[in-house]
PDB file of C-alpha atoms in Angstrom:
ATOM      1  CA  ASP A   1      25.324  40.033  57.628  1.00 85.00           C
ATOM      2  CA  ARG A   2      23.335  42.650  59.675  1.00 91.00           C
ATOM      3  CA  LYS A   3      21.137  43.566  57.376  1.00 94.00           C
ATOM      4  CA  ILE A   4      20.104  40.289  56.670  1.00 95.00           C
ATOM      5  CA  LEU A   5      19.100  39.624  60.334  1.00 96.00           C
ATOM      6  CA  LEU A   6      17.564  43.495  60.459  1.00 95.00           C
ATOM      7  CA  THR A   7      15.477  42.445  57.009  1.00 96.00           C
ATOM      8  CA  LEU A   8      14.319  39.187  58.828  1.00 95.00           C
ATOM      9  CA  ILE A   9      13.626  40.573  61.885  1.00 94.00           C
ATOM     10  CA  ASP A  10      11.856  43.642  61.258  1.00 94.00           C
ATOM     11  CA  LYS A  11      10.227  42.947  57.726  1.00 95.00           C
ATOM     12  CA  PHE A  12       9.244  39.062  58.760  1.00 94.00           C
ATOM     13  CA  ALA A  13       8.602  39.163  62.269  1.00 92.00           C
ATOM     14  CA  GLY A  14      12.174  36.741  62.689  1.00 92.00           C
ATOM     15  CA  GLY A  15      10.620  34.228  60.074  1.00 89.00           C
ATOM     16  CA  PRO A  16      10.399  31.919  59.366  1.00 94.00           C
ATOM     17  CA  VAL A  17      11.123  33.013  55.972  1.00 96.00           C
ATOM     18  CA  GLY A  18      12.148  31.502  52.381  1.00 95.00           C
ATOM     19  CA  LEU A  19      15.396  31.526  50.659  1.00 95.00           C
ATOM     20  CA  ASP A  20      14.714  33.269  47.487  1.00 96.00           C
ATOM     21  CA  THR A  21      11.935  35.911  49.787  1.00 96.00           C
ATOM     22  CA  LEU A  22      14.784  36.582  52.435  1.00 96.00           C
ATOM     23  CA  ALA A  23      17.200  37.111  49.149  1.00 96.00           C
ATOM     24  CA  THR A  24      14.927  39.233  47.405  1.00 96.00           C
ATOM     25  CA  ALA A  25      13.773  41.738  50.469  1.00 96.00           C
ATOM     26  CA  VAL A  26      17.990  42.213  51.095  1.00 96.00           C
ATOM     27  CA  GLY A  27      19.014  42.309  47.776  1.00 95.00           C
ATOM     28  CA  GLU A  28      21.157  39.456  47.578  1.00 95.00           C
ATOM     29  CA  GLN A  29      21.489  36.362  45.093  1.00 96.00           C
ATOM     30  CA  ALA A  30      19.756  33.316  46.922  1.00 96.00           C
ATOM     31  CA  ASP A  31      22.887  31.227  45.968  1.00 96.00           C
ATOM     32  CA  THR A  32      25.139  34.529  47.417  1.00 95.00           C
ATOM     33  CA  LEU A  33      22.923  34.184  50.789  1.00 95.00           C
ATOM     34  CA  GLU A  34      23.265  30.507  51.176  1.00 94.00           C
ATOM     35  CA  ASP A  35      26.608  29.988  50.400  1.00 95.00           C
ATOM     36  CA  VAL A  36      28.570  33.188  51.863  1.00 95.00           C
ATOM     37  CA  TYR A  37      26.242  34.874  54.775  1.00 96.00           C
ATOM     38  CA  GLU A  38      24.387  31.087  55.955  1.00 95.00           C
ATOM     39  CA  PRO A  39      26.896  29.518  56.923  1.00 96.00           C
ATOM     40  CA  TYR A  40      28.396  32.309  58.966  1.00 96.00           C
ATOM     41  CA  LEU A  41      25.120  33.370  60.390  1.00 96.00           C
ATOM     42  CA  MET A  42      24.044  29.403  61.601  1.00 96.00           C
ATOM     43  CA  THR A  43      27.662  29.166  63.029  1.00 96.00           C
ATOM     44  CA  GLU A  44      27.600  32.142  65.362  1.00 96.00           C
ATOM     45  CA  GLY A  45      24.075  31.171  66.240  1.00 95.00           C
ATOM     46  CA  TYR A  46      22.129  34.119  64.668  1.00 96.00           C
ATOM     47  CA  LEU A  47      19.888  32.191  62.380  1.00 96.00           C
ATOM     48  CA  VAL A  48      18.438  28.930  61.841  1.00 95.00           C
ATOM     49  CA  ARG A  49      16.875  26.681  58.824  1.00 94.00           C
ATOM     50  CA  THR A  50      13.921  25.528  59.833  1.00 92.00           C
ATOM     51  CA  PRO A  51      11.638  22.813  57.243  1.00 93.00           C
ATOM     52  CA  ARG A  52       9.783  26.297  56.871  1.00 93.00           C
ATOM     53  CA  GLY A  53      12.586  28.821  56.327  1.00 93.00           C
ATOM     54  CA  ARG A  54      15.184  30.898  57.730  1.00 94.00           C
ATOM     55  CA  ALA A  55      14.680  32.171  61.570  1.00 95.00           C
ATOM     56  CA  ALA A  56      16.008  34.925  63.554  1.00 95.00           C
ATOM     57  CA  THR A  57      17.291  33.458  67.002  1.00 94.00           C
ATOM     58  CA  ALA A  58      17.389  34.924  70.479  1.00 93.00           C
ATOM     59  CA  ARG A  59      21.330  35.589  69.757  1.00 94.00           C
ATOM     60  CA  ALA A  60      20.331  37.612  67.200  1.00 95.00           C
ATOM     61  CA  TYR A  61      18.066  39.881  68.634  1.00 94.00           C
ATOM     62  CA  ASP A  62      19.678  39.940  71.534  1.00 93.00           C
ATOM     63  CA  HIS A  63      22.971  40.944  68.985  1.00 93.00           C
ATOM     64  CA  LEU A  64      20.627  43.726  67.726  1.00 93.00           C
ATOM     65  CA  GLY A  65      19.547  45.342  71.038  1.00 92.00           C
ATOM     66  CA  ARG A  66      16.128  44.112  70.285  1.00 91.00           C
ATOM     67  CA  LYS A  67      13.810  42.216  72.362  1.00 89.00           C
ATOM     68  CA  VAL A  68      12.776  38.820  72.036  1.00 87.00           C
ATOM     69  CA  PRO A  69       8.766  38.243  71.048  1.00 81.00           C
ATOM     70  CA  ALA A  70       7.159  36.572  74.277  1.00 75.00           C
ATOM     71  CA  SER A  71       5.174  34.465  71.247  1.00 57.00           C
ATOM     72  CA  ALA A  72       8.281  33.478  69.953  1.00 56.00           C
ATOM     73  CA  GLN A  73      10.670  32.606  72.715  1.00 53.00           C
ATOM     74  CA  GLY A  74       9.718  29.057  73.286  1.00 49.00           C
ATOM     75  CA  SER A  75      11.138  28.149  69.314  1.00 50.00           C
ATOM     76  CA  LEU A  76      13.867  30.787  69.048  1.00 49.00           C
ATOM     77  CA  LEU A  77      15.791  29.448  71.720  1.00 48.00           C
TER      78      LEU A  77
END
């Protein structure tokens, strides 16, 4: 779970990013990411699904001790 959030934040600036792209970046199957990890991350408030892809929330940044980018604060809260 942590690897997914770190990848989303570090490699994709918090998103949004498509499921297949994110799955490839973390070395998981897209189905596994969607069926196993994503429900937990969404329930905990770390991840949101948008029409453009998955995105990290402000809570995810806080959880990882990262500063939420000013340009993204409004859309991630």
